[in-house]
mmCIF file of C-alpha atoms and ligand atoms in Angstrom:
data_model
loop_
_atom_site.group_PDB
_atom_site.id
_atom_site.type_symbol
_atom_site.label_atom_id
_atom_site.label_comp_id
_atom_site.label_asym_id
_atom_site.label_seq_id
_atom_site.Cartn_x
_atom_site.Cartn_y
_atom_site.Cartn_z
ATOM 1 C CA MET A 144 7.359 24.703 7.192
ATOM 2 C CA ARG A 145 5.696 21.614 6.862
ATOM 3 C CA ARG A 146 6.917 19.099 9.653
ATOM 4 C CA ILE A 147 6.954 15.569 8.786
ATOM 5 C CA ALA A 148 7.182 12.376 10.839
ATOM 6 C CA LEU A 149 8.716 9.636 8.701
ATOM 7 C CA LEU A 150 7.672 6.342 10.065
ATOM 8 C CA GLY A 151 9.552 3.272 8.289
ATOM 9 C CA ALA A 152 12.464 5.840 7.808
ATOM 10 C CA THR A 153 14.988 3.124 6.711
ATOM 11 C CA GLY A 154 12.795 1.082 3.949
ATOM 12 C CA SER A 155 12.736 1.622 0.306
ATOM 13 C CA ILE A 156 9.693 4.661 0.661
ATOM 14 C CA GLY A 157 11.381 5.987 3.828
ATOM 15 C CA THR A 158 14.851 6.464 2.066
ATOM 16 C CA GLN A 159 13.065 7.903 -1.058
ATOM 17 C CA ALA A 160 11.034 10.487 1.296
ATOM 18 C CA ILE A 161 14.248 11.427 2.740
ATOM 19 C CA ALA A 162 15.703 12.436 -0.827
ATOM 20 C CA VAL A 163 12.390 14.185 -1.368
ATOM 21 C CA ILE A 164 12.572 16.227 1.804
ATOM 22 C CA GLU A 165 16.212 16.864 1.238
ATOM 23 C CA SER A 166 15.564 18.398 -1.971
ATOM 24 C CA THR A 167 12.069 20.297 -1.573
ATOM 25 C CA GLU A 168 11.891 23.583 0.041
ATOM 26 C CA GLY A 169 9.178 24.053 3.076
ATOM 27 C CA LEU A 170 9.520 20.589 4.592
ATOM 28 C CA GLU A 171 11.742 19.415 7.045
ATOM 29 C CA LEU A 172 11.699 16.168 9.321
ATOM 30 C CA CYS A 173 10.640 16.271 12.956
ATOM 31 C CA ALA A 174 10.422 12.455 13.486
ATOM 32 C CA LEU A 175 11.851 9.366 12.533
ATOM 33 C CA ALA A 176 10.703 5.594 13.255
ATOM 34 C CA SER A 177 12.066 2.370 12.415
ATOM 35 C CA GLY A 178 11.256 -1.495 13.098
ATOM 36 C CA SER A 179 14.583 -2.348 14.743
ATOM 37 C CA SER A 180 17.396 -0.578 12.465
ATOM 38 C CA GLY A 181 19.473 2.450 14.193
ATOM 39 C CA LEU A 182 18.421 5.977 13.166
ATOM 40 C CA GLU A 183 20.915 7.796 14.967
ATOM 41 C CA GLN A 184 23.186 8.808 12.066
ATOM 42 C CA LEU A 185 20.020 10.077 10.144
ATOM 43 C CA ALA A 186 18.562 12.059 12.981
ATOM 44 C CA ALA A 187 21.986 13.607 13.383
ATOM 45 C CA ARG A 188 21.899 14.593 9.870
ATOM 46 C CA HIS A 189 18.755 16.221 10.155
ATOM 47 C CA GLY A 190 18.644 17.312 13.361
ATOM 48 C CA VAL A 191 15.836 15.043 14.599
ATOM 49 C CA GLU A 192 14.924 15.421 18.068
ATOM 50 C CA HIS A 193 12.194 12.586 18.149
ATOM 51 C CA VAL A 194 13.280 9.165 17.124
ATOM 52 C CA GLN A 195 11.689 5.503 18.162
ATOM 53 C CA THR A 196 12.705 2.155 16.875
ATOM 54 C CA GLY A 197 10.056 -0.492 17.382
ATOM 55 C CA GLY A 198 7.269 0.123 20.051
ATOM 56 C CA ASP A 199 4.307 2.002 20.038
ATOM 57 C CA LEU A 200 4.735 4.705 17.558
ATOM 58 C CA THR A 201 1.673 7.005 18.377
ATOM 59 C CA GLU A 202 3.845 8.050 21.558
ATOM 60 C CA LEU A 203 6.458 9.370 19.257
ATOM 61 C CA LEU A 204 3.763 11.218 17.446
ATOM 62 C CA GLU A 205 2.604 12.575 20.325
ATOM 63 C CA ARG A 206 5.756 13.898 21.328
ATOM 64 C CA ALA A 207 6.654 15.268 17.983
ATOM 65 C CA GLU A 208 3.322 16.809 17.176
ATOM 66 C CA PRO A 209 3.675 16.642 13.432
ATOM 67 C CA ASP A 210 2.089 18.484 10.537
ATOM 68 C CA VAL A 211 2.122 15.262 8.320
ATOM 69 C CA VAL A 212 2.807 11.758 9.224
ATOM 70 C CA LEU A 213 4.099 9.639 6.499
ATOM 71 C CA ASN A 214 3.464 6.279 7.129
ATOM 72 C CA ALA A 215 5.811 4.134 5.395
ATOM 73 C CA VAL A 216 6.160 1.071 7.750
ATOM 74 C CA VAL A 217 5.341 -2.544 6.180
ATOM 75 C CA GLY A 218 2.692 -4.569 7.271
ATOM 76 C CA PHE A 219 -0.067 -4.339 9.976
ATOM 77 C CA ALA A 220 2.465 -2.818 12.284
ATOM 78 C CA GLY A 221 1.416 0.446 10.772
ATOM 79 C CA ILE A 222 -1.885 0.479 11.860
ATOM 80 C CA GLY A 223 -1.573 2.588 15.189
ATOM 81 C CA ALA A 224 0.056 5.412 13.538
ATOM 82 C CA THR A 225 -2.665 5.306 10.767
ATOM 83 C CA LEU A 226 -5.580 5.666 13.201
ATOM 84 C CA TRP A 227 -3.969 8.030 15.368
ATOM 85 C CA SER A 228 -3.139 10.301 12.409
ATOM 86 C CA LEU A 229 -6.809 10.167 10.985
ATOM 87 C CA GLU A 230 -8.170 10.456 14.604
ATOM 88 C CA ARG A 231 -6.453 13.820 15.415
ATOM 89 C CA GLY A 232 -7.143 15.265 11.738
ATOM 90 C CA VAL A 233 -3.182 15.256 11.365
ATOM 91 C CA THR A 234 -2.421 14.778 7.488
ATOM 92 C CA LEU A 235 -1.657 11.231 6.726
ATOM 93 C CA ALA A 236 0.456 10.293 3.634
ATOM 94 C CA LEU A 237 -0.114 6.886 3.435
ATOM 95 C CA ALA A 238 2.440 3.969 1.907
ATOM 96 C CA ASN A 239 1.338 1.601 4.417
ATOM 97 C CA LYS A 240 -1.671 0.288 2.744
ATOM 98 C CA GLU A 241 -1.936 -2.926 4.992
ATOM 99 C CA SER A 242 -3.329 -0.633 7.759
ATOM 100 C CA LEU A 243 -6.196 0.683 5.683
ATOM 101 C CA VAL A 244 -7.329 -2.922 4.016
ATOM 102 C CA ALA A 245 -7.256 -4.349 7.593
ATOM 103 C CA ALA A 246 -8.829 -1.406 9.453
ATOM 104 C CA GLY A 247 -11.064 0.095 6.579
ATOM 105 C CA ASP A 248 -14.368 0.820 8.617
ATOM 106 C CA LEU A 249 -12.562 1.999 11.625
ATOM 107 C CA ALA A 250 -10.065 4.120 9.475
ATOM 108 C CA LEU A 251 -12.842 5.862 7.907
ATOM 109 C CA ALA A 252 -14.913 6.490 11.326
ATOM 110 C CA ALA A 253 -11.668 7.890 12.841
ATOM 111 C CA GLN A 254 -11.187 10.123 9.656
ATOM 112 C CA GLN A 255 -14.924 11.426 9.785
ATOM 113 C CA ARG A 256 -14.248 12.189 13.453
ATOM 114 C CA GLY A 257 -10.482 13.876 12.684
ATOM 115 C CA GLY A 258 -11.450 15.774 9.551
ATOM 116 C CA GLY A 259 -8.011 15.671 8.168
ATOM 117 C CA LEU A 260 -6.754 14.730 4.985
ATOM 118 C CA LEU A 261 -5.777 10.987 4.070
ATOM 119 C CA LEU A 262 -3.566 11.310 1.031
ATOM 120 C CA PRO A 263 -2.507 8.154 -0.620
ATOM 121 C CA VAL A 264 1.426 7.486 -1.738
ATOM 122 C CA ASP A 265 1.033 4.127 -3.324
ATOM 123 C CA SER A 266 1.477 5.360 -6.916
ATOM 124 C CA GLU A 267 -1.999 3.985 -7.908
ATOM 125 C CA HIS A 268 -4.013 5.614 -5.673
ATOM 126 C CA SER A 269 -2.179 8.999 -5.822
ATOM 127 C CA ALA A 270 -3.000 8.568 -9.678
ATOM 128 C CA ALA A 271 -6.561 7.780 -9.145
ATOM 129 C CA PHE A 272 -6.887 10.262 -6.320
ATOM 130 C CA GLN A 273 -5.805 13.239 -8.743
ATOM 131 C CA CYS A 274 -7.980 11.963 -11.506
ATOM 132 C CA LEU A 275 -10.879 11.859 -9.093
ATOM 133 C CA GLU A 276 -10.401 15.092 -7.374
ATOM 134 C CA GLY A 277 -13.275 17.585 -8.063
ATOM 135 C CA ARG A 278 -15.194 15.193 -10.138
ATOM 136 C CA SER A 279 -18.958 14.503 -9.068
ATOM 137 C CA PRO A 280 -19.044 10.636 -7.857
ATOM 138 C CA ASP A 281 -22.201 10.690 -9.982
ATOM 139 C CA SER A 282 -20.010 11.163 -13.110
ATOM 140 C CA VAL A 283 -17.720 8.029 -12.367
ATOM 141 C CA HIS A 284 -18.188 5.091 -14.240
ATOM 142 C CA SER A 285 -15.479 2.972 -12.732
ATOM 143 C CA LEU A 286 -11.460 2.989 -11.887
ATOM 144 C CA VAL A 287 -8.712 0.996 -13.444
ATOM 145 C CA LEU A 288 -5.870 0.133 -11.661
ATOM 146 C CA THR A 289 -2.517 -1.097 -13.524
ATOM 147 C CA ALA A 290 -0.453 -4.053 -12.304
ATOM 148 C CA SER A 291 2.895 -4.440 -13.710
ATOM 149 C CA GLY A 292 2.128 -8.198 -13.556
ATOM 150 C CA GLY A 293 5.503 -8.772 -11.384
ATOM 151 C CA PRO A 294 8.598 -11.076 -12.588
ATOM 152 C CA PHE A 295 6.128 -14.052 -13.353
ATOM 153 C CA HIS A 296 3.677 -12.446 -15.719
ATOM 154 C CA GLY A 297 2.589 -14.637 -18.540
ATOM 155 C CA ARG A 298 4.087 -17.942 -16.763
ATOM 156 C CA SER A 299 1.670 -21.109 -15.780
ATOM 157 C CA CYS A 300 1.146 -22.706 -12.583
ATOM 158 C CA GLU A 301 3.444 -25.321 -13.225
ATOM 159 C CA GLU A 302 6.216 -22.976 -14.018
ATOM 160 C CA LEU A 303 5.821 -21.429 -10.426
ATOM 161 C CA ALA A 304 6.151 -24.564 -8.582
ATOM 162 C CA ASP A 305 10.037 -24.181 -7.943
ATOM 163 C CA VAL A 306 10.146 -20.366 -8.066
ATOM 164 C CA THR A 307 12.896 -19.252 -5.424
ATOM 165 C CA VAL A 308 12.781 -16.200 -3.249
ATOM 166 C CA GLU A 309 15.644 -14.675 -5.455
ATOM 167 C CA ASP A 310 13.529 -15.286 -8.516
ATOM 168 C CA ALA A 311 10.073 -13.570 -6.846
ATOM 169 C CA LEU A 312 12.617 -10.503 -5.441
ATOM 170 C CA ALA A 313 13.455 -9.456 -8.847
ATOM 171 C CA HIS A 314 10.589 -7.125 -9.763
ATOM 172 C CA PRO A 315 11.049 -5.717 -13.324
ATOM 173 C CA THR A 316 9.921 -2.552 -13.015
ATOM 174 C CA TRP A 317 9.773 -1.123 -9.018
ATOM 175 C CA SER A 318 12.523 -1.339 -6.592
ATOM 176 C CA MET A 319 10.567 -1.988 -3.249
ATOM 177 C CA GLY A 320 10.930 -3.731 0.335
ATOM 178 C CA PRO A 321 10.858 -7.291 -0.034
ATOM 179 C CA LYS A 322 7.134 -7.880 1.171
ATOM 180 C CA ILE A 323 5.571 -5.716 -1.353
ATOM 181 C CA THR A 324 7.846 -7.288 -4.068
ATOM 182 C CA ILE A 325 6.816 -10.592 -3.148
ATOM 183 C CA ASP A 326 3.309 -9.436 -2.889
ATOM 184 C CA SER A 327 3.750 -8.055 -6.784
ATOM 185 C CA ALA A 328 4.848 -11.543 -7.777
ATOM 186 C CA THR A 329 1.869 -13.067 -6.466
ATOM 187 C CA LEU A 330 -0.466 -10.163 -7.415
ATOM 188 C CA ALA A 331 -1.435 -9.798 -3.507
ATOM 189 C CA ASN A 332 -0.361 -6.453 -3.720
ATOM 190 C CA LYS A 333 -2.869 -5.507 -6.349
ATOM 191 C CA GLY A 334 -5.414 -7.250 -4.195
ATOM 192 C CA LEU A 335 -4.480 -5.149 -0.921
ATOM 193 C CA GLU A 336 -4.721 -2.125 -3.521
ATOM 194 C CA LEU A 337 -8.146 -3.190 -4.782
ATOM 195 C CA ILE A 338 -9.461 -3.239 -0.999
ATOM 196 C CA GLU A 339 -7.456 0.082 -0.466
ATOM 197 C CA ALA A 340 -9.264 2.033 -3.490
ATOM 198 C CA HIS A 341 -12.411 0.797 -2.367
ATOM 199 C CA VAL A 342 -12.029 2.186 1.203
ATOM 200 C CA LEU A 343 -10.185 5.326 -0.238
ATOM 201 C CA PHE A 344 -12.691 6.137 -2.808
ATOM 202 C CA GLY A 345 -15.947 4.554 -1.589
ATOM 203 C CA LEU A 346 -16.529 3.005 -5.084
ATOM 204 C CA PRO A 347 -18.288 -0.638 -5.385
ATOM 205 C CA TYR A 348 -15.989 -3.353 -6.213
ATOM 206 C CA ASP A 349 -17.731 -4.020 -9.410
ATOM 207 C CA ASP A 350 -16.533 -0.498 -10.491
ATOM 208 C CA LEU A 351 -12.951 -1.611 -9.726
ATOM 209 C CA GLU A 352 -10.876 -3.033 -12.548
ATOM 210 C CA VAL A 353 -7.476 -4.313 -12.653
ATOM 211 C CA VAL A 354 -5.450 -4.695 -15.841
ATOM 212 C CA VAL A 355 -1.753 -5.586 -16.425
ATOM 213 C CA HIS A 356 0.476 -2.811 -17.874
ATOM 214 C CA PRO A 357 3.814 -4.256 -17.792
ATOM 215 C CA SER A 358 5.727 -0.894 -18.183
ATOM 216 C CA SER A 359 3.898 0.712 -15.346
ATOM 217 C CA VAL A 360 3.410 3.745 -17.181
ATOM 218 C CA VAL A 361 -0.140 4.263 -16.565
ATOM 219 C CA HIS A 362 -0.712 4.420 -12.885
ATOM 220 C CA ALA A 363 -4.631 4.421 -12.983
ATOM 221 C CA LEU A 364 -7.287 5.489 -15.111
ATOM 222 C CA VAL A 365 -10.771 6.679 -14.410
ATOM 223 C CA ARG A 366 -13.935 6.194 -16.921
ATOM 224 C CA PHE A 367 -16.459 8.760 -16.698
ATOM 225 C CA ARG A 368 -20.228 7.868 -17.503
ATOM 226 C CA ASP A 369 -20.019 10.101 -20.857
ATOM 227 C CA GLY A 370 -17.299 7.721 -22.143
ATOM 228 C CA ALA A 371 -14.378 9.663 -21.673
ATOM 229 C CA ALA A 372 -11.059 8.121 -19.592
ATOM 230 C CA LEU A 373 -8.634 10.260 -17.607
ATOM 231 C CA ALA A 374 -5.468 8.578 -16.818
ATOM 232 C CA HIS A 375 -2.497 9.660 -14.785
ATOM 233 C CA LEU A 376 0.933 8.666 -16.580
ATOM 234 C CA GLY A 377 4.722 8.734 -15.385
ATOM 235 C CA TYR A 378 7.660 6.711 -15.203
ATOM 236 C CA PRO A 379 7.421 4.404 -12.514
ATOM 237 C CA ASP A 380 9.472 6.430 -9.705
ATOM 238 C CA MET A 381 8.046 6.498 -6.266
ATOM 239 C CA ARG A 382 9.448 10.027 -5.443
ATOM 240 C CA VAL A 383 6.637 11.671 -7.343
ATOM 241 C CA PRO A 384 3.573 10.155 -5.247
ATOM 242 C CA ILE A 385 5.662 10.768 -2.282
ATOM 243 C CA SER A 386 6.283 14.488 -3.295
ATOM 244 C CA TRP A 387 2.714 15.149 -4.604
ATOM 245 C CA ALA A 388 1.483 13.827 -0.755
ATOM 246 C CA LEU A 389 4.068 15.812 1.046
ATOM 247 C CA THR A 390 3.384 18.994 -0.732
ATOM 248 C CA TYR A 391 -0.201 18.925 -1.440
ATOM 249 C CA PRO A 392 -2.004 20.598 -2.641
ATOM 250 C CA ASP A 393 0.921 22.689 -4.195
ATOM 251 C CA ARG A 394 2.700 19.981 -6.093
ATOM 252 C CA ALA A 395 6.476 21.109 -5.696
ATOM 253 C CA ALA A 396 8.477 21.018 -8.600
ATOM 254 C CA THR A 397 11.046 17.658 -8.743
ATOM 255 C CA GLU A 398 14.261 17.105 -10.846
ATOM 256 C CA LEU A 399 12.603 13.801 -12.075
ATOM 257 C CA PRO A 400 12.688 13.281 -16.002
ATOM 258 C CA GLN A 401 9.369 14.205 -17.813
ATOM 259 C CA LEU A 402 7.705 11.828 -19.796
ATOM 260 C CA ASP A 403 9.298 11.496 -23.559
ATOM 261 C CA LEU A 404 6.946 10.718 -25.537
ATOM 262 C CA ALA A 405 8.943 11.250 -29.049
ATOM 263 C CA ALA A 406 11.423 8.694 -27.765
ATOM 264 C CA GLY A 407 8.333 6.174 -28.032
ATOM 265 C CA LEU A 408 6.322 4.688 -25.385
ATOM 266 C CA THR A 409 4.255 1.379 -25.768
ATOM 267 C CA LEU A 410 1.172 0.925 -23.979
ATOM 268 C CA GLU A 411 0.127 -2.713 -23.353
ATOM 269 C CA PHE A 412 -2.661 -3.648 -20.967
ATOM 270 C CA SER A 413 -4.149 -7.331 -20.790
ATOM 271 C CA ALA A 414 -6.377 -9.020 -18.213
ATOM 272 C CA PRO A 415 -4.768 -10.515 -14.998
ATOM 273 C CA ASP A 416 -4.486 -14.425 -14.895
ATOM 274 C CA LEU A 417 -6.689 -14.793 -12.079
ATOM 275 C CA ALA A 418 -6.396 -18.797 -12.041
ATOM 276 C CA THR A 419 -2.668 -18.743 -11.956
ATOM 277 C CA PHE A 420 -2.373 -15.721 -9.420
ATOM 278 C CA PRO A 421 -5.675 -16.391 -7.144
ATOM 279 C CA LEU A 422 -4.658 -13.938 -4.764
ATOM 280 C CA LEU A 423 -6.261 -10.694 -6.521
ATOM 281 C CA ALA A 424 -9.578 -12.809 -6.880
ATOM 282 C CA LEU A 425 -9.389 -13.909 -3.163
ATOM 283 C CA ALA A 426 -9.072 -10.316 -2.208
ATOM 284 C CA ARG A 427 -11.901 -8.961 -4.435
ATOM 285 C CA ARG A 428 -13.797 -11.806 -2.385
ATOM 286 C CA ALA A 429 -12.814 -10.486 1.047
ATOM 287 C CA GLY A 430 -13.595 -7.074 0.420
ATOM 288 C CA GLU A 431 -16.948 -7.869 -1.133
ATOM 289 C CA LEU A 432 -17.496 -9.890 2.324
ATOM 290 C CA GLY A 433 -16.562 -6.755 4.123
ATOM 291 C CA GLY A 434 -16.370 -7.159 7.951
ATOM 292 C CA THR A 435 -12.846 -8.399 9.232
ATOM 293 C CA TYR A 436 -12.320 -10.727 6.057
ATOM 294 C CA PRO A 437 -9.870 -7.834 4.558
ATOM 295 C CA CYS A 438 -8.195 -7.839 8.025
ATOM 296 C CA ALA A 439 -7.833 -11.821 7.770
ATOM 297 C CA TYR A 440 -6.643 -11.687 4.080
ATOM 298 C CA ASN A 441 -3.707 -9.293 5.040
ATOM 299 C CA ALA A 442 -2.828 -11.190 8.324
ATOM 300 C CA ALA A 443 -2.414 -14.531 6.397
ATOM 301 C CA ASN A 444 -0.911 -12.991 3.416
ATOM 302 C CA GLU A 445 1.504 -11.273 5.733
ATOM 303 C CA THR A 446 2.302 -14.760 7.718
ATOM 304 C CA ALA A 447 2.485 -16.487 4.557
ATOM 305 C CA VAL A 448 5.085 -14.320 3.170
ATOM 306 C CA ALA A 449 7.436 -14.181 5.961
ATOM 307 C CA ALA A 450 7.151 -18.007 5.642
ATOM 308 C CA PHE A 451 8.082 -17.887 1.990
ATOM 309 C CA LEU A 452 11.225 -15.313 2.718
ATOM 310 C CA ASP A 453 12.323 -17.684 5.553
ATOM 311 C CA GLY A 454 12.268 -20.716 3.181
ATOM 312 C CA ARG A 455 9.547 -22.271 5.226
ATOM 313 C CA LEU A 456 6.857 -22.131 2.453
ATOM 314 C CA SER A 457 6.787 -22.443 -1.475
ATOM 315 C CA PHE A 458 5.344 -19.555 -3.810
ATOM 316 C CA LEU A 459 2.273 -21.464 -4.870
ATOM 317 C CA GLY A 460 1.705 -22.295 -0.969
ATOM 318 C CA ILE A 461 1.203 -18.651 -0.199
ATOM 319 C CA PRO A 462 -2.472 -18.389 -1.969
ATOM 320 C CA GLU A 463 -3.180 -21.878 -0.747
ATOM 321 C CA LEU A 464 -2.574 -20.798 2.915
ATOM 322 C CA VAL A 465 -4.622 -17.212 2.448
ATOM 323 C CA ALA A 466 -7.537 -19.059 0.917
ATOM 324 C CA GLU A 467 -7.593 -21.995 3.610
ATOM 325 C CA ALA A 468 -7.433 -18.961 6.778
ATOM 326 C CA LEU A 469 -10.274 -17.014 4.613
ATOM 327 C CA ASP A 470 -12.423 -20.144 4.809
ATOM 328 C CA ALA A 471 -12.001 -20.675 8.472
ATOM 329 C CA VAL A 472 -12.520 -17.305 9.924
ATOM 330 C CA ASP A 473 -15.880 -16.100 10.708
ATOM 331 C CA GLY A 474 -15.230 -12.583 9.218
ATOM 332 C CA ALA A 475 -17.508 -10.448 11.796
ATOM 333 C CA PRO A 476 -17.193 -6.945 11.806
ATOM 334 C CA ALA A 477 -14.775 -5.442 14.517
ATOM 335 C CA ARG A 478 -16.153 -3.274 16.581
ATOM 336 C CA ASP A 479 -13.286 -1.181 17.946
ATOM 337 C CA LEU A 480 -9.438 -1.839 17.766
ATOM 338 C CA ASP A 481 -9.164 -4.655 20.163
ATOM 339 C CA GLU A 482 -11.506 -7.113 18.190
ATOM 340 C CA LEU A 483 -9.584 -6.176 15.025
ATOM 341 C CA PHE A 484 -6.473 -7.299 16.723
ATOM 342 C CA GLU A 485 -8.203 -10.496 17.425
ATOM 343 C CA ALA A 486 -9.251 -10.994 14.108
ATOM 344 C CA ASP A 487 -5.510 -10.312 12.885
ATOM 345 C CA GLU A 488 -4.258 -12.771 15.636
ATOM 346 C CA GLU A 489 -6.731 -15.442 14.639
ATOM 347 C CA ALA A 490 -6.046 -15.251 10.879
ATOM 348 C CA ARG A 491 -2.175 -15.361 11.552
ATOM 349 C CA ARG A 492 -2.753 -18.409 13.840
ATOM 350 C CA LEU A 493 -4.857 -20.307 11.209
ATOM 351 C CA ALA A 494 -1.963 -19.729 8.628
ATOM 352 C CA GLU A 495 0.652 -20.740 11.057
ATOM 353 C CA ARG A 496 -1.604 -23.942 11.633
ATOM 354 C CA GLY A 497 -2.017 -24.361 8.034
ATOM 355 C CA MET A 498 1.819 -24.632 7.376
ATOM 356 C CA SER A 499 2.279 -27.043 10.137
ATOM 357 C CA VAL A 500 -0.191 -29.259 8.517
ATOM 358 C CA THR A 501 1.344 -29.278 5.079
HETATM 359 N N1 LIG B 30 8.430 0.449 -2.013
HETATM 360 C C1 LIG B 30 7.651 1.005 -2.979
HETATM 361 O O1 LIG B 30 7.924 1.218 -3.932
HETATM 362 C C2 LIG B 30 6.091 0.893 -2.372
HETATM 363 C C3 LIG B 30 5.122 1.380 -3.325
HETATM 364 C C4 LIG B 30 3.823 1.710 -2.915
HETATM 365 C C5 LIG B 30 3.653 1.422 -1.403
HETATM 366 N N2 LIG B 30 4.467 1.150 -0.904
HETATM 367 C C6 LIG B 30 4.050 0.638 0.904
HETATM 368 O O2 LIG B 30 4.953 1.159 1.712
HETATM 369 C C7 LIG B 30 4.920 0.575 2.830
HETATM 370 C C8 LIG B 30 6.569 0.322 3.162
HETATM 371 O O3 LIG B 30 7.164 -0.300 1.881
HETATM 372 P P1 LIG B 30 8.931 -0.632 1.515
HETATM 373 O O4 LIG B 30 9.060 -1.231 0.319
HETATM 374 O O5 LIG B 30 9.372 0.771 1.765
HETATM 375 O O6 LIG B 30 9.216 -1.542 2.694
HETATM 376 P P2 LIG B 30 10.581 -1.917 3.463
HETATM 377 O O7 LIG B 30 11.524 -1.251 2.596
HETATM 378 O O8 LIG B 30 10.608 -3.404 3.837
HETATM 379 O O9 LIG B 30 10.380 -0.772 4.852
HETATM 380 C C9 LIG B 30 9.794 -1.194 5.749
HETATM 381 C C10 LIG B 30 10.181 -0.154 6.896
HETATM 382 O O10 LIG B 30 9.324 -0.180 8.249
HETATM 383 C C11 LIG B 30 9.863 -0.252 9.118
HETATM 384 N N3 LIG B 30 9.269 -1.245 10.290
HETATM 385 C C12 LIG B 30 8.819 -2.340 10.046
HETATM 386 N N4 LIG B 30 8.481 -2.976 11.189
HETATM 387 C C13 LIG B 30 8.207 -1.412 11.817
HETATM 388 C C14 LIG B 30 7.665 -1.228 13.256
HETATM 389 N N5 LIG B 30 7.027 -2.503 13.643
HETATM 390 N N6 LIG B 30 7.699 -0.203 13.631
HETATM 391 C C15 LIG B 30 8.099 0.793 12.625
HETATM 392 N N7 LIG B 30 8.543 0.786 11.930
HETATM 393 C C16 LIG B 30 8.902 -0.772 11.219
HETATM 394 C C17 LIG B 30 11.266 -0.709 8.816
HETATM 395 O O11 LIG B 30 12.278 -0.497 9.859
HETATM 396 P P3 LIG B 30 13.700 -1.648 9.802
HETATM 397 O O12 LIG B 30 14.481 -1.038 8.979
HETATM 398 O O13 LIG B 30 14.114 -1.327 11.094
HETATM 399 O O14 LIG B 30 12.997 -2.996 9.662
HETATM 400 C C18 LIG B 30 11.633 -0.082 7.395
HETATM 401 O O15 LIG B 30 11.872 1.104 7.716
HETATM 402 C C19 LIG B 30 4.379 -0.924 2.709
HETATM 403 O O16 LIG B 30 3.280 -0.775 3.300
HETATM 404 C C20 LIG B 30 4.194 -1.227 1.169
HETATM 405 O O17 LIG B 30 3.174 -1.774 0.456
HETATM 406 C C21 LIG B 30 5.797 0.536 -0.906
#
C-alpha cells in the first residue's frame, strides 16, 4: 500500500486525486489537509486519522509519515510541504507550482540532500518528464510547453478592458480552481510553468518555448538534436497526470477514454500574443534574472489575482501591478527560507501599494 498525504484535498486537483485513489489498487489516503473547508466527512469515508485545516502542514506530515505527498494546495502556502518532502526524500507529487517557482533554488538544494523523487502533476510537466525520461541531456534541443490560450485567446488589449470575473473564469478546456483559471486567462499560468520547467528540467530559458494549442491535446513536446520531436498527447483530464504521479513508475490503468484518432483530431499551434498577455514575457524575464525575481513575480501575481477576484482590480491591472512590483524589488537571491519569506512579503506589499495608488 502506498500511503498518500493529500494537501488541498477539497480543491479541483484534490477532488480528482480522491477519485484516482478510490479507483486504484495499492493507494490509500493517510492524511488530508485544506485551507478552511471541513474535512470530517472525507476523513471518515476513508478512515483517515491525520487531518488538518490551515496552519503548518509540516506538522501534519510529521505525524502521518506518508510515502507520497500530493501537494495540491494553491499558492505560496504550499511551500512548507514542498520543502519538507524534498528535504526528507519523501516522494513529492507536485501540483503546487507556485512553491517551485518561488523557491526553485532552495527546493533543488533540498531535493539533493533528501534524494527523493519530485514528480510533476502539472499536465505539461508530467508530459515533458515522460518525454525526457531516460534521454541524455546532450541529445535534447528544446522543450515546448503548450497553452490553451485561455478564454481570451485572439482578443486585443482593448477588448480585454471590461472583462468580468465571470468571463475570466470560463476556461474553454480545463475545469480548475479560481486562481489557476485566472492565471490561464492572463497567461501567468504559462509563465509560472515556464519557470517551473526551468527548475524541474534544468533547461536554459532559450531552450524553452511556449505555443498556443487551443484543444490542449498535446501537453508538451521535446525536440532532439537529430531533428526528431517526441510529443505527449491525451485528452485534457488531470486524472491522468495525477494517476501517473501517484503510481509512478508503474503507470496504473485508468478507465479514462483513449484518444480516438479516427473520430478526427485537429492539432493547431500558434505563437502566443506576448503584447496582449504580458505576464508570459514578464515570467521569462523574472526567470532569467533569477534570485528572488521569480518569487516576487509569483507573490505580486497572487496579490493581483486575489484583488481581481474581489473586484478591486481590472483584468488589465493584473500584469501592470506585477510589472511594477518586479521593477521595484531588488531580487537578491534568498540564502534561506526566512529571506524567501521576506522577498515574498515585500512583493506583496509593493503590489498592494500599487493598487492603493491607482
Ligand atoms: N486544477 C487544475 O486542473 C490544476 C492543473 C495543474 C496544476 N494545478 C495547480 O494545483 C494547485 C491547486 O489548484 P486547484 O485548481 O486544485 O485549486 P483549488 O481548487 O482552489 O483548491 C485549492 C486547495 O488548496 C487548499 N488550501 C488553500 N490554502 C491552503 C492552506 N493555507 N493550507 C492548506 N490548504 C490550503 C484549499 O482548501 P479550502 O477548500 O479550504 O480553501 C483547496 O483544497 C495550484 O497550485 C494549481 O496551480 C491545478
